[in-house]
PDB file of C-alpha atoms and ligand atoms in Angstrom:
ATOM      1  CA  UNK K   1     -16.218   6.562  17.768  1.00 44.00           C
ATOM      2  CA  UNK K   2     -19.150   6.953  14.993  1.00 50.00           C
ATOM      3  CA  UNK K   3     -22.352   6.255  16.490  1.00 46.00           C
ATOM      4  CA  UNK K   4     -23.635   4.177  12.926  1.00 54.00           C
ATOM      5  CA  UNK K   5     -20.849   1.809  13.813  1.00 59.00           C
ATOM      6  CA  UNK K   6     -22.413   0.509  17.385  1.00 60.00           C
ATOM      7  CA  UNK K   7     -23.744  -2.821  17.051  1.00 70.00           C
ATOM      8  CA  UNK K   8     -24.223  -3.062  13.640  1.00 77.00           C
ATOM      9  CA  UNK K   9     -26.418  -6.006  12.469  1.00 84.00           C
ATOM     10  CA  UNK K  10     -24.439  -8.296  10.263  1.00 86.00           C
ATOM     11  CA  UNK K  11     -26.735  -6.982   7.035  1.00 89.00           C
ATOM     12  CA  UNK K  12     -25.750  -3.355   7.882  1.00 88.00           C
ATOM     13  CA  UNK K  13     -21.781  -4.204   8.591  1.00 89.00           C
ATOM     14  CA  UNK K  14     -21.901  -5.281   4.837  1.00 91.00           C
ATOM     15  CA  UNK K  15     -23.628  -2.100   3.800  1.00 91.00           C
ATOM     16  CA  UNK K  16     -21.105  -0.419   5.483  1.00 91.00           C
ATOM     17  CA  UNK K  17     -18.158  -2.148   4.720  1.00 94.00           C
ATOM     18  CA  UNK K  18     -18.916  -4.692   1.931  1.00 94.00           C
ATOM     19  CA  UNK K  19     -16.618  -2.955  -0.924  1.00 95.00           C
ATOM     20  CA  UNK K  20     -12.829  -2.692  -0.733  1.00 93.00           C
ATOM     21  CA  UNK K  21     -13.402   0.997  -1.330  1.00 93.00           C
ATOM     22  CA  UNK K  22     -15.335   1.342   1.568  1.00 94.00           C
ATOM     23  CA  UNK K  23     -13.420  -0.423   4.002  1.00 94.00           C
ATOM     24  CA  UNK K  24     -10.360   1.684   2.463  1.00 93.00           C
ATOM     25  CA  UNK K  25     -11.977   4.883   2.988  1.00 93.00           C
ATOM     26  CA  UNK K  26     -11.898   3.760   6.752  1.00 94.00           C
ATOM     27  CA  UNK K  27      -8.942   2.911   6.853  1.00 94.00           C
ATOM     28  CA  UNK K  28      -7.649   6.088   5.479  1.00 93.00           C
ATOM     29  CA  UNK K  29      -9.165   8.699   7.967  1.00 92.00           C
ATOM     30  CA  UNK K  30      -7.688   6.258  10.693  1.00 92.00           C
ATOM     31  CA  UNK K  31      -4.615   6.900   9.508  1.00 92.00           C
ATOM     32  CA  UNK K  32      -3.973  10.442   8.870  1.00 92.00           C
ATOM     33  CA  UNK K  33      -7.179  11.806  10.462  1.00 89.00           C
ATOM     34  CA  UNK K  34      -4.362  13.856  12.103  1.00 89.00           C
ATOM     35  CA  UNK K  35      -3.050  14.679   8.757  1.00 92.00           C
ATOM     36  CA  UNK K  36      -0.446  13.164   7.114  1.00 93.00           C
ATOM     37  CA  UNK K  37       3.124  12.424   7.961  1.00 92.00           C
ATOM     38  CA  UNK K  38       6.451  10.846   5.986  1.00 92.00           C
ATOM     39  CA  UNK K  39       7.779   7.811   8.788  1.00 87.00           C
ATOM     40  CA  UNK K  40      10.771   8.314   6.375  1.00 91.00           C
ATOM     41  CA  UNK K  41      11.736  11.920   6.992  1.00 94.00           C
ATOM     42  CA  UNK K  42       8.781  13.515   9.284  1.00 92.00           C
ATOM     43  CA  UNK K  43       7.617  15.556   5.722  1.00 94.00           C
ATOM     44  CA  UNK K  44       4.482  16.786   6.830  1.00 94.00           C
ATOM     45  CA  UNK K  45       3.537  17.200   2.502  1.00 95.00           C
ATOM     46  CA  UNK K  46       1.910  14.476  -0.398  1.00 94.00           C
ATOM     47  CA  UNK K  47       1.082  13.606  -3.694  1.00 93.00           C
ATOM     48  CA  UNK K  48      -1.528  11.440  -5.141  1.00 91.00           C
ATOM     49  CA  UNK K  49       0.488   7.909  -5.382  1.00 86.00           C
ATOM     50  CA  UNK K  50       0.207   6.195  -8.413  1.00 83.00           C
ATOM     51  CA  UNK K  51      -2.031   3.158  -6.408  1.00 84.00           C
ATOM     52  CA  UNK K  52      -5.916   4.342  -5.545  1.00 83.00           C
ATOM     53  CA  UNK K  53      -5.263   6.060  -1.603  1.00 86.00           C
ATOM     54  CA  UNK K  54      -1.802   6.069  -1.763  1.00 91.00           C
ATOM     55  CA  UNK K  55       0.564   8.839  -0.800  1.00 93.00           C
ATOM     56  CA  UNK K  56       3.925   9.502  -1.782  1.00 94.00           C
ATOM     57  CA  UNK K  57       5.880  11.863   0.359  1.00 95.00           C
ATOM     58  CA  UNK K  58       7.136  15.107  -1.648  1.00 95.00           C
ATOM     59  CA  UNK K  59      10.762  15.303  -0.272  1.00 95.00           C
ATOM     60  CA  UNK K  60      11.643  11.446   0.239  1.00 94.00           C
ATOM     61  CA  UNK K  61       9.449  10.358  -2.336  1.00 94.00           C
ATOM     62  CA  UNK K  62       8.980   7.240  -0.419  1.00 93.00           C
ATOM     63  CA  UNK K  63       4.964   5.897  -1.100  1.00 92.00           C
ATOM     64  CA  UNK K  64       2.959   4.836   1.586  1.00 92.00           C
ATOM     65  CA  UNK K  65      -0.205   3.436   1.252  1.00 92.00           C
ATOM     66  CA  UNK K  66      -2.964   2.703   3.519  1.00 92.00           C
ATOM     67  CA  UNK K  67      -2.077  -0.571   5.438  1.00 91.00           C
ATOM     68  CA  UNK K  68       1.633  -0.146   4.924  1.00 89.00           C
ATOM     69  CA  UNK K  69       3.607  -0.225   8.560  1.00 89.00           C
ATOM     70  CA  UNK K  70      -0.033  -2.024  10.387  1.00 92.00           C
ATOM     71  CA  UNK K  71      -1.343  -5.788  11.039  1.00 92.00           C
ATOM     72  CA  UNK K  72      -2.663  -5.738   7.553  1.00 92.00           C
ATOM     73  CA  UNK K  73       0.096  -5.253   5.753  1.00 89.00           C
ATOM     74  CA  UNK K  74       0.671  -7.528   3.022  1.00 83.00           C
ATOM     75  CA  UNK K  75      -2.224  -9.012   3.452  1.00 84.00           C
ATOM     76  CA  UNK K  76      -3.392 -10.871   0.235  1.00 87.00           C
ATOM     77  CA  UNK K  77      -7.264 -11.226   1.517  1.00 93.00           C
ATOM     78  CA  UNK K  78      -8.830  -8.755  -0.113  1.00 95.00           C
ATOM     79  CA  UNK K  79     -10.058  -6.261   2.915  1.00 94.00           C
ATOM     80  CA  UNK K  80     -13.379  -6.463   2.373  1.00 96.00           C
ATOM     81  CA  UNK K  81     -12.959 -10.408   4.016  1.00 96.00           C
ATOM     82  CA  UNK K  82     -10.389  -9.148   6.141  1.00 96.00           C
ATOM     83  CA  UNK K  83     -13.369  -6.586   7.589  1.00 95.00           C
ATOM     84  CA  UNK K  84     -15.813  -9.168   6.962  1.00 95.00           C
ATOM     85  CA  UNK K  85     -13.697 -12.164   9.108  1.00 96.00           C
ATOM     86  CA  UNK K  86     -12.761  -9.325  12.085  1.00 95.00           C
ATOM     87  CA  UNK K  87     -16.487  -8.454  12.391  1.00 93.00           C
ATOM     88  CA  UNK K  88     -16.751 -12.608  12.430  1.00 93.00           C
ATOM     89  CA  UNK K  89     -14.206 -12.591  15.230  1.00 93.00           C
ATOM     90  CA  UNK K  90     -15.206 -10.345  17.358  1.00 91.00           C
ATOM     91  CA  UNK K  91     -18.811 -10.832  17.618  1.00 88.00           C
ATOM     92  CA  UNK K  92     -18.962 -14.068  17.744  1.00 86.00           C
ATOM     93  CA  UNK K  93     -17.956 -15.049  21.642  1.00 81.00           C
ATOM     94  CA  UNK K  94     -16.279 -18.472  21.003  1.00 79.00           C
ATOM     95  CA  UNK K  95     -13.784 -16.107  18.315  1.00 80.00           C
ATOM     96  CA  UNK K  96     -14.850 -17.757  15.307  1.00 87.00           C
ATOM     97  CA  UNK K  97     -13.225 -20.664  14.228  1.00 90.00           C
ATOM     98  CA  UNK K  98     -11.298 -20.864  10.862  1.00 92.00           C
ATOM     99  CA  UNK K  99     -13.568 -23.774   9.321  1.00 93.00           C
ATOM    100  CA  UNK K 100     -16.351 -21.044   9.751  1.00 94.00           C
ATOM    101  CA  UNK K 101     -14.634 -18.368   8.656  1.00 95.00           C
ATOM    102  CA  UNK K 102     -13.641 -20.488   5.334  1.00 96.00           C
ATOM    103  CA  UNK K 103     -17.139 -21.130   4.920  1.00 96.00           C
ATOM    104  CA  UNK K 104     -18.612 -17.860   5.269  1.00 94.00           C
ATOM    105  CA  UNK K 105     -15.963 -15.994   2.477  1.00 95.00           C
ATOM    106  CA  UNK K 106     -14.532 -19.031   0.628  1.00 96.00           C
ATOM    107  CA  UNK K 107     -11.104 -18.554   1.781  1.00 96.00           C
ATOM    108  CA  UNK K 108      -8.679 -21.267   2.517  1.00 96.00           C
ATOM    109  CA  UNK K 109      -8.846 -22.366   6.454  1.00 95.00           C
ATOM    110  CA  UNK K 110      -5.098 -22.000   6.656  1.00 93.00           C
ATOM    111  CA  UNK K 111      -5.771 -18.465   5.412  1.00 94.00           C
ATOM    112  CA  UNK K 112      -8.574 -18.028   7.713  1.00 95.00           C
ATOM    113  CA  UNK K 113      -7.091 -18.951  10.670  1.00 93.00           C
ATOM    114  CA  UNK K 114      -3.454 -16.617   9.907  1.00 93.00           C
ATOM    115  CA  UNK K 115      -5.780 -13.948   9.909  1.00 94.00           C
ATOM    116  CA  UNK K 116      -7.086 -14.790  13.054  1.00 93.00           C
ATOM    117  CA  UNK K 117      -4.042 -14.766  15.004  1.00 92.00           C
ATOM    118  CA  UNK K 118      -3.490 -11.413  13.660  1.00 93.00           C
ATOM    119  CA  UNK K 119      -6.558 -10.207  15.188  1.00 94.00           C
ATOM    120  CA  UNK K 120      -5.773 -12.202  18.484  1.00 93.00           C
ATOM    121  CA  UNK K 121      -2.809 -10.284  18.650  1.00 92.00           C
ATOM    122  CA  UNK K 122      -4.497  -6.925  18.104  1.00 94.00           C
ATOM    123  CA  UNK K 123      -5.697  -8.142  21.065  1.00 94.00           C
ATOM    124  CA  UNK K 124      -2.357  -8.274  23.070  1.00 91.00           C
ATOM    125  CA  UNK K 125      -2.698  -5.902  26.248  1.00 89.00           C
ATOM    126  CA  UNK K 126      -1.075  -2.903  25.249  1.00 86.00           C
ATOM    127  CA  UNK K 127       0.301  -2.471  29.371  1.00 85.00           C
ATOM    128  CA  UNK K 128      -1.064   1.589  29.462  1.00 87.00           C
ATOM    129  CA  UNK K 129      -4.342   0.645  31.073  1.00 91.00           C
ATOM    130  CA  UNK K 130      -2.560  -1.343  34.129  1.00 94.00           C
ATOM    131  CA  UNK K 131      -4.434  -3.236  36.905  1.00 95.00           C
ATOM    132  CA  UNK K 132      -5.601  -0.945  40.349  1.00 94.00           C
ATOM    133  CA  UNK K 133      -7.684  -1.259  43.572  1.00 93.00           C
ATOM    134  CA  UNK K 134      -7.613  -4.142  44.785  1.00 92.00           C
ATOM    135  CA  UNK K 135      -5.524  -6.578  42.776  1.00 92.00           C
ATOM    136  CA  UNK K 136      -5.533 -10.092  43.535  1.00 91.00           C
ATOM    137  CA  UNK K 137      -2.240 -12.252  42.142  1.00 90.00           C
ATOM    138  CA  UNK K 138      -2.013 -15.857  41.234  1.00 89.00           C
ATOM    139  CA  UNK K 139      -0.504 -18.677  39.068  1.00 89.00           C
ATOM    140  CA  UNK K 140      -2.658 -21.481  37.663  1.00 90.00           C
ATOM    141  CA  UNK K 141      -1.345 -24.099  35.218  1.00 90.00           C
ATOM    142  CA  UNK K 142      -3.385 -24.936  31.894  1.00 89.00           C
ATOM    143  CA  UNK K 143      -2.256 -28.384  29.782  1.00 88.00           C
ATOM    144  CA  UNK K 144      -1.234 -26.847  26.364  1.00 85.00           C
ATOM    145  CA  UNK K 145       0.243 -29.023  23.216  1.00 81.00           C
ATOM    146  CA  UNK K 146       4.080 -28.363  22.074  1.00 81.00           C
ATOM    147  CA  UNK K 147       6.043 -29.069  18.688  1.00 76.00           C
ATOM    148  CA  UNK K 148       8.176 -32.026  19.431  1.00 72.00           C
ATOM    149  CA  UNK K 149       9.569 -34.093  17.101  1.00 73.00           C
ATOM    150  CA  UNK K 150       8.889 -33.515  13.449  1.00 71.00           C
ATOM    151  CA  UNK K 151       4.780 -34.302  12.796  1.00 73.00           C
ATOM    152  CA  UNK K 152       4.559 -34.842  16.781  1.00 79.00           C
ATOM    153  CA  UNK K 153       3.302 -33.041  19.321  1.00 80.00           C
ATOM    154  CA  UNK K 154       3.302 -33.549  23.273  1.00 83.00           C
ATOM    155  CA  UNK K 155       0.897 -32.283  26.168  1.00 85.00           C
ATOM    156  CA  UNK K 156       2.410 -29.987  28.825  1.00 86.00           C
ATOM    157  CA  UNK K 157       1.790 -27.924  31.395  1.00 89.00           C
ATOM    158  CA  UNK K 158       2.485 -24.386  31.056  1.00 90.00           C
ATOM    159  CA  UNK K 159       2.130 -21.934  34.298  1.00 90.00           C
ATOM    160  CA  UNK K 160       0.445 -18.831  33.542  1.00 93.00           C
ATOM    161  CA  UNK K 161       0.249 -15.847  36.233  1.00 92.00           C
ATOM    162  CA  UNK K 162      -2.977 -13.870  36.415  1.00 94.00           C
ATOM    163  CA  UNK K 163      -3.545 -10.390  37.896  1.00 94.00           C
ATOM    164  CA  UNK K 164      -7.611  -9.641  39.339  1.00 95.00           C
ATOM    165  CA  UNK K 165      -8.554  -6.458  39.890  1.00 96.00           C
ATOM    166  CA  UNK K 166     -11.360  -6.989  42.419  1.00 94.00           C
ATOM    167  CA  UNK K 167     -14.527  -3.988  42.060  1.00 93.00           C
ATOM    168  CA  UNK K 168     -18.049  -4.327  42.944  1.00 91.00           C
ATOM    169  CA  UNK K 169     -17.745  -8.142  44.246  1.00 90.00           C
ATOM    170  CA  UNK K 170     -16.666  -9.631  40.638  1.00 93.00           C
ATOM    171  CA  UNK K 171     -13.356  -9.699  38.648  1.00 94.00           C
ATOM    172  CA  UNK K 172     -13.473  -5.928  37.003  1.00 95.00           C
ATOM    173  CA  UNK K 173     -10.161  -6.377  34.843  1.00 96.00           C
ATOM    174  CA  UNK K 174      -7.985  -9.320  34.159  1.00 96.00           C
ATOM    175  CA  UNK K 175      -4.624  -9.647  32.915  1.00 96.00           C
ATOM    176  CA  UNK K 176      -2.589 -12.556  32.353  1.00 94.00           C
ATOM    177  CA  UNK K 177       0.139 -14.301  30.079  1.00 92.00           C
ATOM    178  CA  UNK K 178       2.104 -17.643  30.163  1.00 91.00           C
ATOM    179  CA  UNK K 179       5.365 -18.165  31.540  1.00 88.00           C
ATOM    180  CA  UNK K 180       6.852 -21.307  29.459  1.00 83.00           C
ATOM    181  CA  UNK K 181      10.190 -20.615  31.479  1.00 80.00           C
ATOM    182  CA  UNK K 182      11.685 -17.825  34.004  1.00 79.00           C
ATOM    183  CA  UNK K 183       8.713 -17.528  36.277  1.00 79.00           C
ATOM    184  CA  UNK K 184      10.454 -15.544  38.875  1.00 79.00           C
ATOM    185  CA  UNK K 185      11.662 -12.975  35.868  1.00 83.00           C
ATOM    186  CA  UNK K 186       7.725 -12.799  34.260  1.00 85.00           C
ATOM    187  CA  UNK K 187       6.379 -12.695  37.343  1.00 85.00           C
ATOM    188  CA  UNK K 188       8.135  -9.698  38.978  1.00 84.00           C
ATOM    189  CA  UNK K 189       8.021  -7.871  35.006  1.00 88.00           C
ATOM    190  CA  UNK K 190       4.117  -8.887  35.106  1.00 91.00           C
ATOM    191  CA  UNK K 191       4.018  -6.910  38.086  1.00 88.00           C
ATOM    192  CA  UNK K 192       5.466  -3.811  36.633  1.00 89.00           C
ATOM    193  CA  UNK K 193       3.688  -3.651  33.894  1.00 92.00           C
ATOM    194  CA  UNK K 194       0.554  -4.945  33.981  1.00 94.00           C
ATOM    195  CA  UNK K 195      -0.167  -3.332  37.947  1.00 92.00           C
ATOM    196  CA  UNK K 196      -0.142  -0.280  38.825  1.00 92.00           C
ATOM    197  CA  UNK K 197       2.329   0.886  41.422  1.00 88.00           C
ATOM    198  CA  UNK K 198       0.193   2.234  43.983  1.00 90.00           C
ATOM    199  CA  UNK K 199      -2.551  -0.935  43.918  1.00 90.00           C
ATOM    200  CA  UNK K 200      -3.280  -3.007  46.557  1.00 88.00           C
ATOM    201  CA  UNK K 201      -1.788  -6.470  45.999  1.00 85.00           C
ATOM    202  CA  UNK K 202      -2.448  -9.803  47.404  1.00 85.00           C
ATOM    203  CA  UNK K 203      -1.028 -12.719  46.273  1.00 83.00           C
ATOM    204  CA  UNK K 204      -1.358 -16.874  46.589  1.00 76.00           C
ATOM    205  CA  UNK K 205       0.703 -17.222  49.193  1.00 70.00           C
ATOM    206  CA  UNK K 206       1.244 -21.406  48.390  1.00 62.00           C
ATOM    207  CA  UNK K 207       2.497 -20.884  45.054  1.00 61.00           C
ATOM    208  CA  UNK K 208       4.157 -16.748  44.702  1.00 66.00           C
ATOM    209  CA  UNK K 209       6.266 -17.456  48.034  1.00 60.00           C
ATOM    210  CA  UNK K 210       8.739 -18.686  47.389  1.00 59.00           C
ATOM    211  CA  UNK K 211       9.240 -16.013  44.041  1.00 60.00           C
ATOM    212  CA  UNK K 212       8.965 -13.216  46.793  1.00 60.00           C
ATOM    213  CA  UNK K 213      10.838 -14.215  50.119  1.00 51.00           C
ATOM    214  CA  UNK K 214      11.654 -10.959  50.739  1.00 54.00           C
ATOM    215  CA  UNK K 215       8.752  -9.133  50.127  1.00 52.00           C
ATOM    216  CA  UNK K 216       6.493 -11.088  52.109  1.00 47.00           C
ATOM    217  CA  UNK K 217       4.702  -8.692  54.275  1.00 49.00           C
ATOM    218  CA  UNK K 218       2.504  -7.685  50.665  1.00 52.00           C
ATOM    219  CA  UNK K 219       1.576 -11.080  50.827  1.00 53.00           C
ATOM    220  CA  UNK K 220      -2.044 -11.956  51.907  1.00 63.00           C
ATOM    221  CA  UNK K 221      -4.572 -14.232  51.503  1.00 74.00           C
ATOM    222  CA  UNK K 222      -6.586 -13.180  47.655  1.00 80.00           C
ATOM    223  CA  UNK K 223     -10.028 -13.249  47.104  1.00 84.00           C
ATOM    224  CA  UNK K 224     -10.827 -17.301  46.121  1.00 83.00           C
ATOM    225  CA  UNK K 225     -13.980 -16.580  46.202  1.00 87.00           C
ATOM    226  CA  UNK K 226     -13.636 -14.001  42.647  1.00 92.00           C
ATOM    227  CA  UNK K 227     -10.359 -15.820  41.674  1.00 91.00           C
ATOM    228  CA  UNK K 228     -11.254 -18.921  41.249  1.00 91.00           C
ATOM    229  CA  UNK K 229     -13.981 -18.652  39.402  1.00 93.00           C
ATOM    230  CA  UNK K 230     -11.942 -16.616  36.670  1.00 95.00           C
ATOM    231  CA  UNK K 231      -9.080 -19.405  36.630  1.00 94.00           C
ATOM    232  CA  UNK K 232     -12.147 -21.885  36.011  1.00 93.00           C
ATOM    233  CA  UNK K 233     -13.923 -19.459  33.559  1.00 91.00           C
ATOM    234  CA  UNK K 234     -10.562 -19.578  31.636  1.00 92.00           C
ATOM    235  CA  UNK K 235      -9.571 -22.903  31.390  1.00 90.00           C
ATOM    236  CA  UNK K 236     -13.340 -23.442  30.218  1.00 89.00           C
ATOM    237  CA  UNK K 237     -12.816 -21.603  27.443  1.00 86.00           C
ATOM    238  CA  UNK K 238      -9.548 -22.741  26.369  1.00 85.00           C
ATOM    239  CA  UNK K 239     -10.604 -26.484  26.779  1.00 84.00           C
ATOM    240  CA  UNK K 240     -13.759 -26.504  26.148  1.00 79.00           C
ATOM    241  CA  UNK K 241     -13.729 -24.669  22.788  1.00 67.00           C
ATOM    242  CA  UNK K 242      -9.994 -25.146  21.269  1.00 65.00           C
ATOM    243  CA  UNK K 243      -9.123 -28.271  23.090  1.00 69.00           C
ATOM    244  CA  UNK K 244      -5.743 -28.639  24.121  1.00 75.00           C
ATOM    245  CA  UNK K 245      -3.854 -25.400  22.162  1.00 80.00           C
ATOM    246  CA  UNK K 246      -0.899 -24.555  21.023  1.00 82.00           C
ATOM    247  CA  UNK K 247      -0.114 -20.797  20.853  1.00 86.00           C
ATOM    248  CA  UNK K 248      -1.369 -20.604  24.168  1.00 89.00           C
ATOM    249  CA  UNK K 249      -0.493 -16.558  24.508  1.00 89.00           C
ATOM    250  CA  UNK K 250      -2.723 -15.918  21.540  1.00 90.00           C
ATOM    251  CA  UNK K 251      -5.933 -17.043  23.680  1.00 90.00           C
ATOM    252  CA  UNK K 252      -4.689 -15.524  26.676  1.00 93.00           C
ATOM    253  CA  UNK K 253      -4.891 -12.826  25.310  1.00 93.00           C
ATOM    254  CA  UNK K 254      -8.308 -12.825  23.478  1.00 92.00           C
ATOM    255  CA  UNK K 255      -9.988 -13.931  26.829  1.00 93.00           C
ATOM    256  CA  UNK K 256      -8.127 -11.087  28.754  1.00 94.00           C
ATOM    257  CA  UNK K 257      -9.718  -9.020  26.022  1.00 94.00           C
ATOM    258  CA  UNK K 258     -12.944 -10.061  25.963  1.00 92.00           C
ATOM    259  CA  UNK K 259     -13.597 -10.083  29.571  1.00 93.00           C
ATOM    260  CA  UNK K 260     -12.331  -6.552  29.684  1.00 93.00           C
ATOM    261  CA  UNK K 261     -14.560  -5.320  27.349  1.00 89.00           C
ATOM    262  CA  UNK K 262     -17.890  -7.098  28.323  1.00 84.00           C
ATOM    263  CA  UNK K 263     -19.428  -4.187  28.607  1.00 81.00           C
ATOM    264  CA  UNK K 264     -18.393  -2.462  25.794  1.00 79.00           C
ATOM    265  CA  UNK K 265     -19.225  -5.131  23.216  1.00 72.00           C
ATOM    266  CA  UNK K 266     -20.819  -2.510  20.662  1.00 74.00           C
ATOM    267  CA  UNK K 267     -17.392  -0.767  19.935  1.00 83.00           C
ATOM    268  CA  UNK K 268     -15.107  -3.793  20.067  1.00 88.00           C
ATOM    269  CA  UNK K 269     -15.128  -3.545  16.219  1.00 90.00           C
ATOM    270  CA  UNK K 270     -13.638  -0.760  15.387  1.00 91.00           C
ATOM    271  CA  UNK K 271     -10.891  -1.256  18.748  1.00 92.00           C
ATOM    272  CA  UNK K 272      -9.559  -4.087  17.578  1.00 94.00           C
ATOM    273  CA  UNK K 273      -9.603  -2.068  13.343  1.00 95.00           C
ATOM    274  CA  UNK K 274      -7.526   0.372  15.248  1.00 94.00           C
ATOM    275  CA  UNK K 275      -5.257  -1.159  17.554  1.00 94.00           C
ATOM    276  CA  UNK K 276      -4.887  -3.372  14.149  1.00 94.00           C
ATOM    277  CA  UNK K 277      -3.713   0.119  12.316  1.00 94.00           C
ATOM    278  CA  UNK K 278      -1.591   0.965  15.054  1.00 91.00           C
ATOM    279  CA  UNK K 279       0.062  -2.802  15.851  1.00 90.00           C
ATOM    280  CA  UNK K 280       3.265  -2.546  13.372  1.00 88.00           C
ATOM    281  CA  UNK K 281       3.526  -5.381  10.630  1.00 87.00           C
ATOM    282  CA  UNK K 282       3.613  -9.245  12.156  1.00 83.00           C
ATOM    283  CA  UNK K 283       5.545 -11.870   9.952  1.00 77.00           C
ATOM    284  CA  UNK K 284       3.902 -15.462   9.920  1.00 74.00           C
ATOM    285  CA  UNK K 285       6.705 -16.741  12.260  1.00 73.00           C
ATOM    286  CA  UNK K 286       6.138 -14.197  15.353  1.00 75.00           C
ATOM    287  CA  UNK K 287       2.514 -15.607  14.949  1.00 73.00           C
ATOM    288  CA  UNK K 288       2.854 -19.120  15.092  1.00 71.00           C
ATOM    289  CA  UNK K 289       5.791 -19.102  17.554  1.00 61.00           C
ATOM    290  CA  UNK K 290       4.312 -16.394  20.017  1.00 54.00           C
TER     291      UNK K 290
HETATM  292 ZN1   ZN J 301       9.219  12.059   2.992  1.00 58.45          ZN
END
């Protein structure tokens, strides 16, 4: 972590990342910080590609751009504006509406909305840091909009499974996942992927007993004081800021990401850029239908 990147004011941010070259150099360092390796053939040697900052493998001749194979892949926005939008999204508690992004960057609202969905994609849990210790698991519902007939949307209730890691009388970390269908499988996968196998799990008896009828011994009352507060804040965040949403899972990812990093706000910008560089490209369809 570069100390200079912590808590940048907007003026400082634009001094560091105000041009395409500054941003590309930053990405170049992130992508090849431990040396060049061709994804095509594994070769470590390269020569300069035809465009600035491109690297061409000396064995298979494949050209690698700084952004290829990442969430910035084929990003048609000037890279300094992509950085600026990321900065605005991560530093705004409300995630910065796409209309505001459009106003600040001069880009079209739809372009900004799509880029914002990419940033939310990078906020998805990587399943590397499972919840541990005392963990409460429960289900709740969120009203969302669903595309019905052409040009029509209808309001439906979608189930969400939530895991809360209790520490110091509060919710230290949380994960949640929307479940449009297959509740049983979804909940089992959620527990396998997001909860440490040694965690002491407590579940909401009323909701989850039906899914774990053979494992009644692991069911105890969850801490309602903590979990109700978390559910309340998730629902308030979704309804209060976005109204009823269509892309519920993207907003849930954003909510959990921010909650789990509320003590390290200064590092979020660099963390998100790093995640976007490590994330595989996400085509338009994957962003709007996920
Ligand atoms: Zn190669």
